[in-house]
mmCIF file of C-alpha atoms in Angstrom:
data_model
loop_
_atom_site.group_PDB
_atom_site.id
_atom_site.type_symbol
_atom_site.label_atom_id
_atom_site.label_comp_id
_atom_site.label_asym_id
_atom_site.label_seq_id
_atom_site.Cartn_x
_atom_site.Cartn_y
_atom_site.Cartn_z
ATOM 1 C CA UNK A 1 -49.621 18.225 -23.583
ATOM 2 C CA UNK A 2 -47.601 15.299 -24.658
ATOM 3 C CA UNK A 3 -44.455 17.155 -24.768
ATOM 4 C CA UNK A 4 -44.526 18.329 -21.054
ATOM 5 C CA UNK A 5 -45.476 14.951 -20.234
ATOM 6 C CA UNK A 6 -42.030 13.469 -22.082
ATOM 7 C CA UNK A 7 -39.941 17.042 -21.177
ATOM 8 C CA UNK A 8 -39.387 15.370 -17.271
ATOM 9 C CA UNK A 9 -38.380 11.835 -18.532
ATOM 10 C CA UNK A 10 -35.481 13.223 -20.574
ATOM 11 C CA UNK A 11 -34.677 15.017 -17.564
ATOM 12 C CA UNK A 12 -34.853 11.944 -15.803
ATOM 13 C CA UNK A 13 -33.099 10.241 -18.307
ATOM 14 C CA UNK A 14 -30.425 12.667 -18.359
ATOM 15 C CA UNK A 15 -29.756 12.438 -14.304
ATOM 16 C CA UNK A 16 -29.873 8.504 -14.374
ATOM 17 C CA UNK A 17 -27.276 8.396 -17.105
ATOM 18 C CA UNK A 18 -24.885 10.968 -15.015
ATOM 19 C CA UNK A 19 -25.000 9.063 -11.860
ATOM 20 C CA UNK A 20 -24.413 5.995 -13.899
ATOM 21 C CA UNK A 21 -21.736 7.024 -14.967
ATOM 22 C CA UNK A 22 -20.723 8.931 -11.718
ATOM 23 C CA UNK A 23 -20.309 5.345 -9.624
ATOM 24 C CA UNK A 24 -19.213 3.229 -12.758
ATOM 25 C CA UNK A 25 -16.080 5.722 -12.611
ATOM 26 C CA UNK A 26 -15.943 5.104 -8.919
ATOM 27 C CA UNK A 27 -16.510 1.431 -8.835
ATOM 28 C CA UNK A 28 -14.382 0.659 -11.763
ATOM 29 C CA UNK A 29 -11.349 2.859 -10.537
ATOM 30 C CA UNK A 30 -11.444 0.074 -7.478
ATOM 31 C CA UNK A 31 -11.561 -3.095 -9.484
ATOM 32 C CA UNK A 32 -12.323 -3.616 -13.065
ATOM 33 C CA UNK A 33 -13.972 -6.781 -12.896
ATOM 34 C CA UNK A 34 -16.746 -5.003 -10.734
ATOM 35 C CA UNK A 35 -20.408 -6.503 -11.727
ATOM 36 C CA UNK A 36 -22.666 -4.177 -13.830
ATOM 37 C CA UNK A 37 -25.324 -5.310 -11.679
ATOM 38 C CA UNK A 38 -23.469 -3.312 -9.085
ATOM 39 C CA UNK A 39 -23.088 -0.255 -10.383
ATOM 40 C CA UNK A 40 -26.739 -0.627 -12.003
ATOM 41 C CA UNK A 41 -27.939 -0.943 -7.819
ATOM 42 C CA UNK A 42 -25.241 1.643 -6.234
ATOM 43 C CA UNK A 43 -26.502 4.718 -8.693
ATOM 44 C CA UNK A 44 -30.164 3.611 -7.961
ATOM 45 C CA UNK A 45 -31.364 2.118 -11.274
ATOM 46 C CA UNK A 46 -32.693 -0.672 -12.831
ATOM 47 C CA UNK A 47 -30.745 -3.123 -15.054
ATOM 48 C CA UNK A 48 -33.399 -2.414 -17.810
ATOM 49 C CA UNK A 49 -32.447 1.656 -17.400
ATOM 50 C CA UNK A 50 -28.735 0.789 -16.865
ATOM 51 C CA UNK A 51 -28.544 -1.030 -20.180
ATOM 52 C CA UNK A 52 -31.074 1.233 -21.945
ATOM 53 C CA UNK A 53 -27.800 3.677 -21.474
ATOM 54 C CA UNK A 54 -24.822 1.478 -21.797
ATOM 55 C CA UNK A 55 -25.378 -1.435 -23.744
ATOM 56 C CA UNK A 56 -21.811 -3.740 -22.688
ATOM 57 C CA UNK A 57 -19.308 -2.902 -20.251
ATOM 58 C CA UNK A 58 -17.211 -2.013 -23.117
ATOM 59 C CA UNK A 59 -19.756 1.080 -24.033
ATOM 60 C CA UNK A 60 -19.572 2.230 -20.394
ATOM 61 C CA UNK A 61 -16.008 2.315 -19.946
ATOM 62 C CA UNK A 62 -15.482 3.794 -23.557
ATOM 63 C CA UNK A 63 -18.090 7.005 -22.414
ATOM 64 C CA UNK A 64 -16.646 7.293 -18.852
ATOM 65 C CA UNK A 65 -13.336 7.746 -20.289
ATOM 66 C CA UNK A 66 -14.518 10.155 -23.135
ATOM 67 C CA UNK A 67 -16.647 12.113 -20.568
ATOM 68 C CA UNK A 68 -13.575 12.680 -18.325
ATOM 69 C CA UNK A 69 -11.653 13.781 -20.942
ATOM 70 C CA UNK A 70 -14.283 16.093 -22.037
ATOM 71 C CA UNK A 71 -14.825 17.831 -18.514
ATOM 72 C CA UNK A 72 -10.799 17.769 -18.236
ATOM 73 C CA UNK A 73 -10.585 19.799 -22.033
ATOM 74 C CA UNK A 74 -13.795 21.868 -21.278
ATOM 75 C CA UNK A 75 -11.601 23.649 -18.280
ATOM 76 C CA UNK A 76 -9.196 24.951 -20.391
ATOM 77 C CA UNK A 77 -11.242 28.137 -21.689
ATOM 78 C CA UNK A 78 -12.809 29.447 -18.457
ATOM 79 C CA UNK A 79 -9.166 28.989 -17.213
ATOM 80 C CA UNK A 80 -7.891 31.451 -19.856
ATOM 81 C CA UNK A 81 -10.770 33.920 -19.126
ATOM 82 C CA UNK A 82 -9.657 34.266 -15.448
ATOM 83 C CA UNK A 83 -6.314 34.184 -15.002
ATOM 84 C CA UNK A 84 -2.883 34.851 -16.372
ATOM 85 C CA UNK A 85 -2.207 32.205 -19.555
ATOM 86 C CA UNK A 86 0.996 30.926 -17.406
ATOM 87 C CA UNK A 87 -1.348 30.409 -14.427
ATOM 88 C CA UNK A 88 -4.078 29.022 -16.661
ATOM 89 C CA UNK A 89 -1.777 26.323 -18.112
ATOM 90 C CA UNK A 90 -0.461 25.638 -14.807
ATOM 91 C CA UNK A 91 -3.645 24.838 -13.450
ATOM 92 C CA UNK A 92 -5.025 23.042 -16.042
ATOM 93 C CA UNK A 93 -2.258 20.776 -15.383
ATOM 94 C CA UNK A 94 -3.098 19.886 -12.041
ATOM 95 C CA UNK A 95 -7.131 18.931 -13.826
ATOM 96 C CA UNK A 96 -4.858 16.800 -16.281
ATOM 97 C CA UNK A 97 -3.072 15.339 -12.858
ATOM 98 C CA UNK A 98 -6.055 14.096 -11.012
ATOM 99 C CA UNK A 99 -7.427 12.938 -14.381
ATOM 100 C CA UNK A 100 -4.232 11.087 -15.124
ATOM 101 C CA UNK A 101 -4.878 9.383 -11.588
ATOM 102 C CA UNK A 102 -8.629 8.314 -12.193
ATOM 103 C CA UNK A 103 -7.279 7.021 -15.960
ATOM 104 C CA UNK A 104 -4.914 4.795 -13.803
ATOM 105 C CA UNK A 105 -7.502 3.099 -11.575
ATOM 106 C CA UNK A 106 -9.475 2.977 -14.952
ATOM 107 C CA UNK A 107 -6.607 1.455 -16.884
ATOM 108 C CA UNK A 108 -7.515 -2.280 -16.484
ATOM 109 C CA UNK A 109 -10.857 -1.727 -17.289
ATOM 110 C CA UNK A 110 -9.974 0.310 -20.465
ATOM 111 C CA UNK A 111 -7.798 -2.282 -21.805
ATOM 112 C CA UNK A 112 -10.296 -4.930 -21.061
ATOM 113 C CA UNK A 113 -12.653 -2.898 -23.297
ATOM 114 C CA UNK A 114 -10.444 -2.259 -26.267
ATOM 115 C CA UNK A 115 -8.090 -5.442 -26.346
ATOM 116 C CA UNK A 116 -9.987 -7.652 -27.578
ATOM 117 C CA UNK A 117 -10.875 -8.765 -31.721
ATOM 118 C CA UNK A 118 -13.896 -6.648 -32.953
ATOM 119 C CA UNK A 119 -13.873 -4.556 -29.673
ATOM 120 C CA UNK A 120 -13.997 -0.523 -30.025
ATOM 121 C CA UNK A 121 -10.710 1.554 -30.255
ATOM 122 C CA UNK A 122 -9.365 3.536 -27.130
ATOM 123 C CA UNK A 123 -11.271 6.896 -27.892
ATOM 124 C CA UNK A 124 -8.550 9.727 -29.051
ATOM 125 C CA UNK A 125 -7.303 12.802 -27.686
ATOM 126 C CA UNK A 126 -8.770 15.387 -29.400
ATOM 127 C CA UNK A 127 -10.520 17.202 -27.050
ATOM 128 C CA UNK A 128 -7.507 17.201 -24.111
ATOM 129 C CA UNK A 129 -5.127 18.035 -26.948
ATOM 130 C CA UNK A 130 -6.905 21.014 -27.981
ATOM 131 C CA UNK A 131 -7.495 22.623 -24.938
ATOM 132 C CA UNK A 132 -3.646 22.011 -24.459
ATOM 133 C CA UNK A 133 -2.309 23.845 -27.538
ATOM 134 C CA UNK A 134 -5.550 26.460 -26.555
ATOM 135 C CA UNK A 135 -3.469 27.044 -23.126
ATOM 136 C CA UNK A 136 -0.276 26.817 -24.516
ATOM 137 C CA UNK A 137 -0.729 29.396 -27.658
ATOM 138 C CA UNK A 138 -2.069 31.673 -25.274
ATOM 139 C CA UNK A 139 0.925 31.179 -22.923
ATOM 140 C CA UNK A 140 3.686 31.474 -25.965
ATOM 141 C CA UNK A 141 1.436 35.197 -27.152
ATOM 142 C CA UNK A 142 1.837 36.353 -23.541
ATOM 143 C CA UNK A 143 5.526 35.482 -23.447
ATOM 144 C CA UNK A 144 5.149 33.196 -20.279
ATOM 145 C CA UNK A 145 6.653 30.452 -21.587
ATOM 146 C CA UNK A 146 8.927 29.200 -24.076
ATOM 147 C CA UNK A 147 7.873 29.240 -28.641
ATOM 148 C CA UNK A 148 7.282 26.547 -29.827
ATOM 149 C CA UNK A 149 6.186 23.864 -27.204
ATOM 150 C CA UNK A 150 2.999 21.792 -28.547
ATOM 151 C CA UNK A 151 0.545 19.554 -26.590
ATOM 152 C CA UNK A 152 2.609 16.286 -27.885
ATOM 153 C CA UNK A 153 5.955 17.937 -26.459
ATOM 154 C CA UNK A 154 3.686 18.652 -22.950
ATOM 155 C CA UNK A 155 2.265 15.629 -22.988
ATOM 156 C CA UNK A 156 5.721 13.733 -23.233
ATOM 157 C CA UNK A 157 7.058 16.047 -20.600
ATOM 158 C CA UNK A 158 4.031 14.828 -17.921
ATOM 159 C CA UNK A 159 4.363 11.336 -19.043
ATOM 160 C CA UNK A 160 5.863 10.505 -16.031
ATOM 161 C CA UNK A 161 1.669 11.449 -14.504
ATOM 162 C CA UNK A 162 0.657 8.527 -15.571
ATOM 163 C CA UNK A 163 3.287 5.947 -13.722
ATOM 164 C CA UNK A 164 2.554 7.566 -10.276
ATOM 165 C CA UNK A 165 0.998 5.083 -8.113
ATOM 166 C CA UNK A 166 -2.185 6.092 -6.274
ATOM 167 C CA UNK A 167 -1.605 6.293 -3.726
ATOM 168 C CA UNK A 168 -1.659 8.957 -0.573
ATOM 169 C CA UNK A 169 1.467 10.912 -1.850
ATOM 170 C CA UNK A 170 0.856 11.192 -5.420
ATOM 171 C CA UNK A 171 -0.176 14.850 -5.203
ATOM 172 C CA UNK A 172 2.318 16.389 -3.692
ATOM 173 C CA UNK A 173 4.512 14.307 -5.960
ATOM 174 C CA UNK A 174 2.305 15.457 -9.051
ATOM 175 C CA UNK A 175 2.305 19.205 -7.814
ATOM 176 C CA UNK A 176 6.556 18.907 -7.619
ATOM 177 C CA UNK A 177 6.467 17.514 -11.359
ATOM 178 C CA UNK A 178 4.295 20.165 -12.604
ATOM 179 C CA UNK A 179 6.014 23.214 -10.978
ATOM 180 C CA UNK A 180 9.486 20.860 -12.720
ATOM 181 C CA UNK A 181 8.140 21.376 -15.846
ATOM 182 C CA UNK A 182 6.682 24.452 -15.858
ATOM 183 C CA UNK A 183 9.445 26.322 -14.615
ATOM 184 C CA UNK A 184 11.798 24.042 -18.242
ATOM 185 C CA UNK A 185 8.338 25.758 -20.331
ATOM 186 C CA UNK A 186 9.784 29.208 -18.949
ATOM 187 C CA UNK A 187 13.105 28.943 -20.050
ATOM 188 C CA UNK A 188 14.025 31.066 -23.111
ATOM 189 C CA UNK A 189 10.400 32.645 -22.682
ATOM 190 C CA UNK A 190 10.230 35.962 -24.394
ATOM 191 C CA UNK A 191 8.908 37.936 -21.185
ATOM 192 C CA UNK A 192 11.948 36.059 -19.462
ATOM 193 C CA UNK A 193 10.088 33.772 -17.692
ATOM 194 C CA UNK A 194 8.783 35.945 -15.183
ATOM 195 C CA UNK A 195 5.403 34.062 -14.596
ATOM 196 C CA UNK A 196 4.990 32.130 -11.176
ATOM 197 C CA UNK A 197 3.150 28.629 -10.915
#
């Protein structure tokens, strides 16, 4: 009995950490300096519940940013499975794109969170880095795009992601950079490059 009792307050649990952290990345992307008290009222909980979950500010902001780069890697795969490994990368890198845009609006806040003496390092890359050299093996086997290329070479090539301003152009700006890049990842490919974005 007591476990069907607890089963709906995990679930519960569960739905009031999401939308935690579903407003947090809203409210945060707008100003850093936004009150946890805030978010704690916009997603509908109580401070007790809110800090049950995250602790400090700095624990929120750490987990928003390793949850988006989570759902960001966790595309990757599914991409692979339904379309063509040049179209899969090419894709994925417009996921990377609008995550590179919420990471800007959440770049304040991150470096709040990790700058100071004692405070937690940035989290890494694994996961986004991964699902990278996942898309780009895949890409090189199918002769799409060039050998050779890793996720630090891609990476440095879509730098330039993270320096566009958020504003109300930045996608077609981000979509114009991507097809740029993908069409230098074609060059010297061994199926000649005859992949569209």
């Amino acid at each position: 009995m007591r476990q069907k009792k607890d089963a709906p307050l995990r679930s519960d649990a569960q739905r009031n950490r999401e939308r935690i952290l579903e407003v947090a990345l809203e409210e945060l992307t707008r100003s850093a300096d936004v009150p946890l008290s805030t978010i704690a009222k916009k997603a509908g909980v109580g401070q007790g519940t809110f800090y049950r979950h995250f602790p400090t500010r700095e624990a929120l902001v750490l987990e928003i940013y390793r949850h988006e780069m989570q759902q960001v890697a966790d595309t990757a795969a599914p991409l692979l499975e339904s379309r063509e490994p040049d179209r899969a990368l090419r894709e994925w890198m417009d996921r990377l794109a609008r995550f590179a845009l919420a990471k800007a609006g959440l770049a304040d806040a991150l470096r709040q969170a990790t700058s100071a003496p004692g405070q937690p390092a940035k989290p890494g890359h694994a996961p986004v880095t991964e699902a990278a050299e996942l898309l780009l093996r895949a890409a090189e086997g199918a002769g799409t795009i060039r050998p050779g290329i890793t996720a630090d070479d891609l990476f440095l090539l879509i730098g330039g992601l993270w320096t566009l301003p958020p504003g109300t152009d930045w996608q077609p700006r981000a979509t114009r950079l991507l097809d740029f890049v993908m069409d230098g990842l074609r060059v010297g490919a061994a199926a000649g490059g005859q992949g569209q974005s």
